[in-house]
Short mmCIF file of C-alpha atoms in Angstrom, two decimals:
data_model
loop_
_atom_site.label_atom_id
_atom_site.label_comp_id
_atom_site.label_asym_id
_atom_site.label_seq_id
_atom_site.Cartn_x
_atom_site.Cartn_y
_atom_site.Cartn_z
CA UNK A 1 111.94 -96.39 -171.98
CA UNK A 2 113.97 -98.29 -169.61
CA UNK A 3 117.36 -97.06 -170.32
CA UNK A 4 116.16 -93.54 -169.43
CA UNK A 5 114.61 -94.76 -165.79
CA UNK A 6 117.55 -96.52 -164.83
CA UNK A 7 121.26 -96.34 -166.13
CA UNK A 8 123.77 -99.29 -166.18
CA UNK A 9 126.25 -99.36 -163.69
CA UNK A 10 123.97 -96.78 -161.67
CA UNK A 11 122.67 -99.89 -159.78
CA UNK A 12 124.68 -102.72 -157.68
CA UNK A 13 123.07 -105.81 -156.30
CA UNK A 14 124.31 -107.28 -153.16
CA UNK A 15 125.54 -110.51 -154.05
CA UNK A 16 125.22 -111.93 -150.62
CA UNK A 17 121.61 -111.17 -150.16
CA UNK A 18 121.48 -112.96 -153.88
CA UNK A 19 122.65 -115.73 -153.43
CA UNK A 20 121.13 -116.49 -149.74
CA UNK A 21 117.83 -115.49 -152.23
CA UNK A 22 118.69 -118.11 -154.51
CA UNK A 23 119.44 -121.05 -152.40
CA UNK A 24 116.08 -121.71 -150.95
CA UNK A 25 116.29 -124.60 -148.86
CA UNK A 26 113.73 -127.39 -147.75
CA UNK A 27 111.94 -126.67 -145.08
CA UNK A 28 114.22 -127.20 -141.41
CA UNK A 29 111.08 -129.16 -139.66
CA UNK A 30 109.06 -131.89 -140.88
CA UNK A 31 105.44 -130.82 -140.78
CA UNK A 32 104.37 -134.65 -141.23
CA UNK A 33 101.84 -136.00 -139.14
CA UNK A 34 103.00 -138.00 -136.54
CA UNK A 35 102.10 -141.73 -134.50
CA UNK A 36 101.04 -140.52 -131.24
CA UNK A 37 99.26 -144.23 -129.49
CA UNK A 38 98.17 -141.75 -126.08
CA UNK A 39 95.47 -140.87 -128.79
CA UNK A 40 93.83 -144.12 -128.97
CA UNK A 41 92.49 -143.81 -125.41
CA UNK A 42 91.23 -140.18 -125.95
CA UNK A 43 89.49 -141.23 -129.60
CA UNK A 44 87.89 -143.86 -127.44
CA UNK A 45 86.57 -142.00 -124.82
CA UNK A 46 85.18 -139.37 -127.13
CA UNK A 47 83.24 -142.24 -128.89
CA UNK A 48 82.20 -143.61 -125.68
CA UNK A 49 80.90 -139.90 -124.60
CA UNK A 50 79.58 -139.20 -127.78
CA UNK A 51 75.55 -138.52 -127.37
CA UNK A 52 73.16 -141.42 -128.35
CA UNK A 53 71.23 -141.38 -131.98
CA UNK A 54 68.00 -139.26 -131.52
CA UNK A 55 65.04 -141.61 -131.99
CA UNK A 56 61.71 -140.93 -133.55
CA UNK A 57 59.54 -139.43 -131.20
CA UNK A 58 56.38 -141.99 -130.43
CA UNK A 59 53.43 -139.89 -130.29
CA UNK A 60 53.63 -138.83 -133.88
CA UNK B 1 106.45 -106.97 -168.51
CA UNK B 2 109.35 -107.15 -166.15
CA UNK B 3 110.80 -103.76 -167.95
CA UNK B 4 108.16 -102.20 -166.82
CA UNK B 5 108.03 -103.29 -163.36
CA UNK B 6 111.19 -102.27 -163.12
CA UNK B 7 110.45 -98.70 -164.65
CA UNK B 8 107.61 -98.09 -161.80
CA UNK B 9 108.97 -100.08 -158.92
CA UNK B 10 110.10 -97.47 -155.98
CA UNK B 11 113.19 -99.15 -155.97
CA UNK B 12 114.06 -100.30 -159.37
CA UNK B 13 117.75 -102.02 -157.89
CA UNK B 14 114.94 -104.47 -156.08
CA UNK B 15 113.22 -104.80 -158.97
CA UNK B 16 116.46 -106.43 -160.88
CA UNK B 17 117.16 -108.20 -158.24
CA UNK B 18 113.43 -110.14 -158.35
CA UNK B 19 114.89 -110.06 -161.79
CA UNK B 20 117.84 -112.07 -161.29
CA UNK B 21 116.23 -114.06 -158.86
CA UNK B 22 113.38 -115.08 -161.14
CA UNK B 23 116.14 -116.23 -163.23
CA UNK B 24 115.16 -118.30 -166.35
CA UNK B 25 111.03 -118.49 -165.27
CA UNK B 26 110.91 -114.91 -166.68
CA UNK B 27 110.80 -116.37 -169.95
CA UNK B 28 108.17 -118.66 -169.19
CA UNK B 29 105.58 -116.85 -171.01
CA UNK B 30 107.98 -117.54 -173.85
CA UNK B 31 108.56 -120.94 -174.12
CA UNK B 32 105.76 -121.90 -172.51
CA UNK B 33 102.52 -119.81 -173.81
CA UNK B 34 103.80 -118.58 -177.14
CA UNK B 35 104.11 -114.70 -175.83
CA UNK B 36 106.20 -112.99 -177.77
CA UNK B 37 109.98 -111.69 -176.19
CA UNK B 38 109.90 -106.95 -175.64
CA UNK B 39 113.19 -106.14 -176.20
CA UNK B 40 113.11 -103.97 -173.57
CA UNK B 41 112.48 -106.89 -171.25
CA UNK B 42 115.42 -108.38 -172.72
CA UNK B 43 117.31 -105.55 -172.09
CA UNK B 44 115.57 -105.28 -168.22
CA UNK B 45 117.45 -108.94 -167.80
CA UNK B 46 120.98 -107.39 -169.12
CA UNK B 47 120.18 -104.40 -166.80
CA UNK B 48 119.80 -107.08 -163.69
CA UNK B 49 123.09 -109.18 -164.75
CA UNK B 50 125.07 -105.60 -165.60
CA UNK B 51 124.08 -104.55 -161.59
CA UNK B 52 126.05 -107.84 -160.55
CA UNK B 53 127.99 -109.71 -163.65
CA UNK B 54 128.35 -113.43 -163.24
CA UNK B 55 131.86 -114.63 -161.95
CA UNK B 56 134.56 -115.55 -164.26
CA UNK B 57 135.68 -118.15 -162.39
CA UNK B 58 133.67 -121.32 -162.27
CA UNK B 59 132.10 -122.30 -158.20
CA UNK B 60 133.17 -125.75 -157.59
CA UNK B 61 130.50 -127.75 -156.71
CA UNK B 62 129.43 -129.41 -153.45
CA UNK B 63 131.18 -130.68 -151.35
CA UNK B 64 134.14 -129.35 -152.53
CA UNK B 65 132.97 -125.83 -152.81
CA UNK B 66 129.88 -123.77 -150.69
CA UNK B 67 126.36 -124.27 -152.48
CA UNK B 68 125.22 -121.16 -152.74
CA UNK B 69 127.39 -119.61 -155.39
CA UNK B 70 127.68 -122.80 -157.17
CA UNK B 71 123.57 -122.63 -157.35
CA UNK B 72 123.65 -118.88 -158.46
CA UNK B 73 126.31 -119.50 -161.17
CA UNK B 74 123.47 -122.62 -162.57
CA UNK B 75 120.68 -120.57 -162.63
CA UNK B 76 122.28 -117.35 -164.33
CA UNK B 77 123.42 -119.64 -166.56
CA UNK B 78 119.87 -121.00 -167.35
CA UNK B 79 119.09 -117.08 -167.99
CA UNK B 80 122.21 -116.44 -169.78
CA UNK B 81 121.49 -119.36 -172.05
CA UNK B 82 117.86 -118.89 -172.71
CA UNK B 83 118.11 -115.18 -173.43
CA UNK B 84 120.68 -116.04 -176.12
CA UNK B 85 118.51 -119.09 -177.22
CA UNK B 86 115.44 -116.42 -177.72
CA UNK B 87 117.46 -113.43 -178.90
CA UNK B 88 120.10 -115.01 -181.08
CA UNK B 89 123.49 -114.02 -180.79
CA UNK B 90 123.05 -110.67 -182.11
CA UNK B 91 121.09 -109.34 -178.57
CA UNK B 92 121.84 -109.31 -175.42
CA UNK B 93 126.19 -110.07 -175.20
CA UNK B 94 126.01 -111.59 -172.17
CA UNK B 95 128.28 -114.64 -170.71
CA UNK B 96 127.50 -116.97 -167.81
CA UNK B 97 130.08 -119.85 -167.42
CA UNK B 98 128.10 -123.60 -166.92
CA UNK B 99 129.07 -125.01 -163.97
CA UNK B 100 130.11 -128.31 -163.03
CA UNK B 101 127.99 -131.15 -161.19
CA UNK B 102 129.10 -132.82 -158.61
CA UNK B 103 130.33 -136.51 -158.51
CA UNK B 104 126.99 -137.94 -157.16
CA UNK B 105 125.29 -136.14 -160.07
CA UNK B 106 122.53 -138.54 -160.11
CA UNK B 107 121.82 -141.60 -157.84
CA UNK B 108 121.31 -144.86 -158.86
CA UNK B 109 117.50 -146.59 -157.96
CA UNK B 110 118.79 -148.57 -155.47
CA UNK B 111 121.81 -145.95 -153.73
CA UNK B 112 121.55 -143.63 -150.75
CA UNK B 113 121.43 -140.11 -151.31
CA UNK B 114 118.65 -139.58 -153.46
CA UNK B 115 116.64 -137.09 -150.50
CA UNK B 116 119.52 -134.56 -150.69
CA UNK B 117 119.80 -134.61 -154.13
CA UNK B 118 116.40 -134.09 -154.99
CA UNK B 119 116.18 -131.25 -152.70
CA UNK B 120 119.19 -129.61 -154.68
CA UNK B 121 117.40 -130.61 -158.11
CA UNK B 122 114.14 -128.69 -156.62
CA UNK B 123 117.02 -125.81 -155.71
CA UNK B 124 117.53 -125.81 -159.92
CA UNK B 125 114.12 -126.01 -161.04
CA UNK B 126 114.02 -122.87 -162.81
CA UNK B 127 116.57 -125.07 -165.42
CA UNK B 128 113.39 -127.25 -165.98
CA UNK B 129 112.02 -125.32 -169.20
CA UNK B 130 111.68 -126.19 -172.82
CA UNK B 131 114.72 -124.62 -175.05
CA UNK B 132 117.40 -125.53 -171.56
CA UNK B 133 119.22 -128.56 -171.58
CA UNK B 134 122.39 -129.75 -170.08
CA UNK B 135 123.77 -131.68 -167.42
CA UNK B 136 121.44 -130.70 -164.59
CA UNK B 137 118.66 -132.24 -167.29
CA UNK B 138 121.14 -135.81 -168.40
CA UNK B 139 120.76 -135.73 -164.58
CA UNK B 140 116.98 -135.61 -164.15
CA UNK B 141 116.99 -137.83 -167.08
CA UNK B 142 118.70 -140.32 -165.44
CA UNK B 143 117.21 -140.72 -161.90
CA UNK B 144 112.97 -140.03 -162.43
CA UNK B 145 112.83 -142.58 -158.95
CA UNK B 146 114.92 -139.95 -157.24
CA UNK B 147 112.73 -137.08 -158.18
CA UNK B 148 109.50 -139.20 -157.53
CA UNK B 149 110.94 -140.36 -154.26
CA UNK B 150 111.89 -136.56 -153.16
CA UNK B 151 108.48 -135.11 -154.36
CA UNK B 152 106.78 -137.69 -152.29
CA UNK B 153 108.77 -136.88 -149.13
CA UNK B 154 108.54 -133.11 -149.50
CA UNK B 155 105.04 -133.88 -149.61
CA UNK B 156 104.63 -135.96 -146.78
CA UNK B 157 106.93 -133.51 -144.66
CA UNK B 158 104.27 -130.46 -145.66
CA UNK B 159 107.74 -128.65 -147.19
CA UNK B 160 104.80 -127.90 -149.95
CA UNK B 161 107.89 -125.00 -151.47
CA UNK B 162 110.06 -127.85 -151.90
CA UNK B 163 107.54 -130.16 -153.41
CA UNK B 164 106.38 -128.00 -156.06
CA UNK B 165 110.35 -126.72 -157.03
CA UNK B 166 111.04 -130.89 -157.51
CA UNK B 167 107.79 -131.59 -158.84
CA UNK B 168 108.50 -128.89 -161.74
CA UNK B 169 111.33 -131.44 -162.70
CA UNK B 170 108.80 -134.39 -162.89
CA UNK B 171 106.54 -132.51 -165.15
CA UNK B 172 109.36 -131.26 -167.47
CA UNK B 173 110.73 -135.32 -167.86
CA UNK B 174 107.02 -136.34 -168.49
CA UNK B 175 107.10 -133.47 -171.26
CA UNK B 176 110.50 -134.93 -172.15
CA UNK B 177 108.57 -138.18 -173.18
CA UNK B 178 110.42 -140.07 -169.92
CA UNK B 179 108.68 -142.61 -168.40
CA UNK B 180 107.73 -141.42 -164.67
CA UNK B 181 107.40 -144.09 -161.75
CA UNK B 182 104.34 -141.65 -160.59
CA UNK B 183 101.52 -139.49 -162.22
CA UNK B 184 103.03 -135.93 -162.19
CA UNK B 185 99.53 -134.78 -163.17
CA UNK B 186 97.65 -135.44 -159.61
CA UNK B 187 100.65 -134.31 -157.52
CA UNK B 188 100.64 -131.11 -159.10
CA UNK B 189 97.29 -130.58 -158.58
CA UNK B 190 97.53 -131.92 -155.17
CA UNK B 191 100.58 -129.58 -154.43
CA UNK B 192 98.32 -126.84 -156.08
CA UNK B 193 95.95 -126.89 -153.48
CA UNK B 194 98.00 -127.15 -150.47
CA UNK B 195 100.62 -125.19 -151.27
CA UNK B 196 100.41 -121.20 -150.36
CA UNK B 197 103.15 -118.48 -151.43
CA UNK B 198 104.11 -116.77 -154.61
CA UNK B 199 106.92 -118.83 -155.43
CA UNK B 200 104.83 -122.10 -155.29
CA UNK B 201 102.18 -120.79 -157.40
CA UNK B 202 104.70 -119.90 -160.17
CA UNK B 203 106.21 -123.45 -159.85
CA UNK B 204 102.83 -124.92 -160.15
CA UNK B 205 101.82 -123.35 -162.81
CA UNK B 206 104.82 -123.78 -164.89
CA UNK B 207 104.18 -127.15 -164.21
CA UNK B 208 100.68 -127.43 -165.62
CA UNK B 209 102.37 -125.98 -168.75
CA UNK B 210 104.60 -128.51 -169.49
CA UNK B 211 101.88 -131.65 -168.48
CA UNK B 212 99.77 -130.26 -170.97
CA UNK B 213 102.98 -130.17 -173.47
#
């Protein structure tokens, strides 16, 4: 039984800590991905370095 | 099945204060799945309101008045109320005084203001069940673009918490038979996946519920 595990009034909450508890705000920082143009020139040189299709070998 | 994790938790003053923090959601089960109210878990949430009583005096509301308190005094209302709603008056004697809402209670399609304002609709979500209405609800009723607009931008900003609190309201208008200017259904699910943490999980699934209402 609950009433004979803990007795009312034996217990105070902090009603501070509650409420800061309670509030939960959004989130300070975006997370959102952002427009960053520098990448074009490294997406373009990794598909420039990228290796070449492999090609059936001949003597099969 | 919160009076007993308060009767085994080491520190059962924690355990009320989950308790009051859970606020209204620890009825879910109730008005959501059909499970049927213990009276001792009734008498777990009097236990958690008796450790700190509710104010007498009503917070005022921002601006006028801090946020916090004025958010507490909502949600323990949202308890207060649905505990009386699923005990009848004869249970539980406990008050909570409703709160007022703030001039800007809801913005118009077209007005600024609707990103703060959604985030403090997500910060009353746990008023978006079946068997709670009021204000906070005439309010949701009122500005669906709002709530779509702030569940989109939560998303987009990866504040996945925030998403889920405000997409809670968008399922609980769909289940209110209000048009949406979205699906609710795929950005639950979408917030489902992505989003990580207790609190998130609770939101989504409450959500779920009241789609498939």
């Amino acid at each position: 039984m609950l009433s004979q595990t803990v007795r009312p009034r034996e217990i105070t909450l902090d009603h501070h800590a509650l409420t800061m508890a309670m509030a939960e705000p959004e989130a300070p920082f975006s997370d959102a991905p952002v427009y960053a143009p520098e990448a074009a020139g490294v997406l373009l040189l990794l598909a420039l370095l990228s290796p070449r299709e492999p090609k059936e070998p001949k003597d099969l | 099945m919160v009076a007993a994790h308060v009767e085994s938790a080491q520190d059962p003053g924690a355990a009320l204060a989950a308790i009051r923090i859970l606020g209204a959601d620890t009825f879910a089960p109730v008005v959501l799945a059909g499970a049927p109210l213990h009276p001792e878990d009734a008498a777990a949430i009097a236990l958690a309101f008796s450790a700190l009583p509710p104010g007498r005096d009503v917070p005022l509301p921002p601006p006028a008045g801090p946020e916090g308190p004025w958010l507490m005094a909502w949600r323990d209302w949202g308890t207060v109320t649905l505990l009386t709603v699923l005990t009848g008056r004869g249970g539980a004697r406990l008050t909570a005084p409703r709160p007022a809402l703030p001039a800007d209670a809801a913005p118009a399609d077209d007005a600024a203001g609707w990103a703060e304002w959604s985030v403090r609709m997500g910060q009353l979500s746990t008023l978006a069940l079946p068997g709670l209405d009021g204000p906070v609800h005439d309010a949701a009723r009122r500005s669906p673009l709002a709530l779509a607009r702030g569940a989109t931008r939560a998303v987009l900003r990866r504040d996945y918490p925030t998403a889920a609190r405000i997409a809670r309201w968008l399922a609980w208008l769909r289940s209110d038979g209000v048009r949406l200017p979205l699906d609710a259904g795929p950005l639950v699910e979408h917030i489902g996946l992505l989003a990580g943490g207790d609190r998130p999980a609770l939101d989504t699934a409450i959500s779920r519920r009241l789609i498939a209402l």
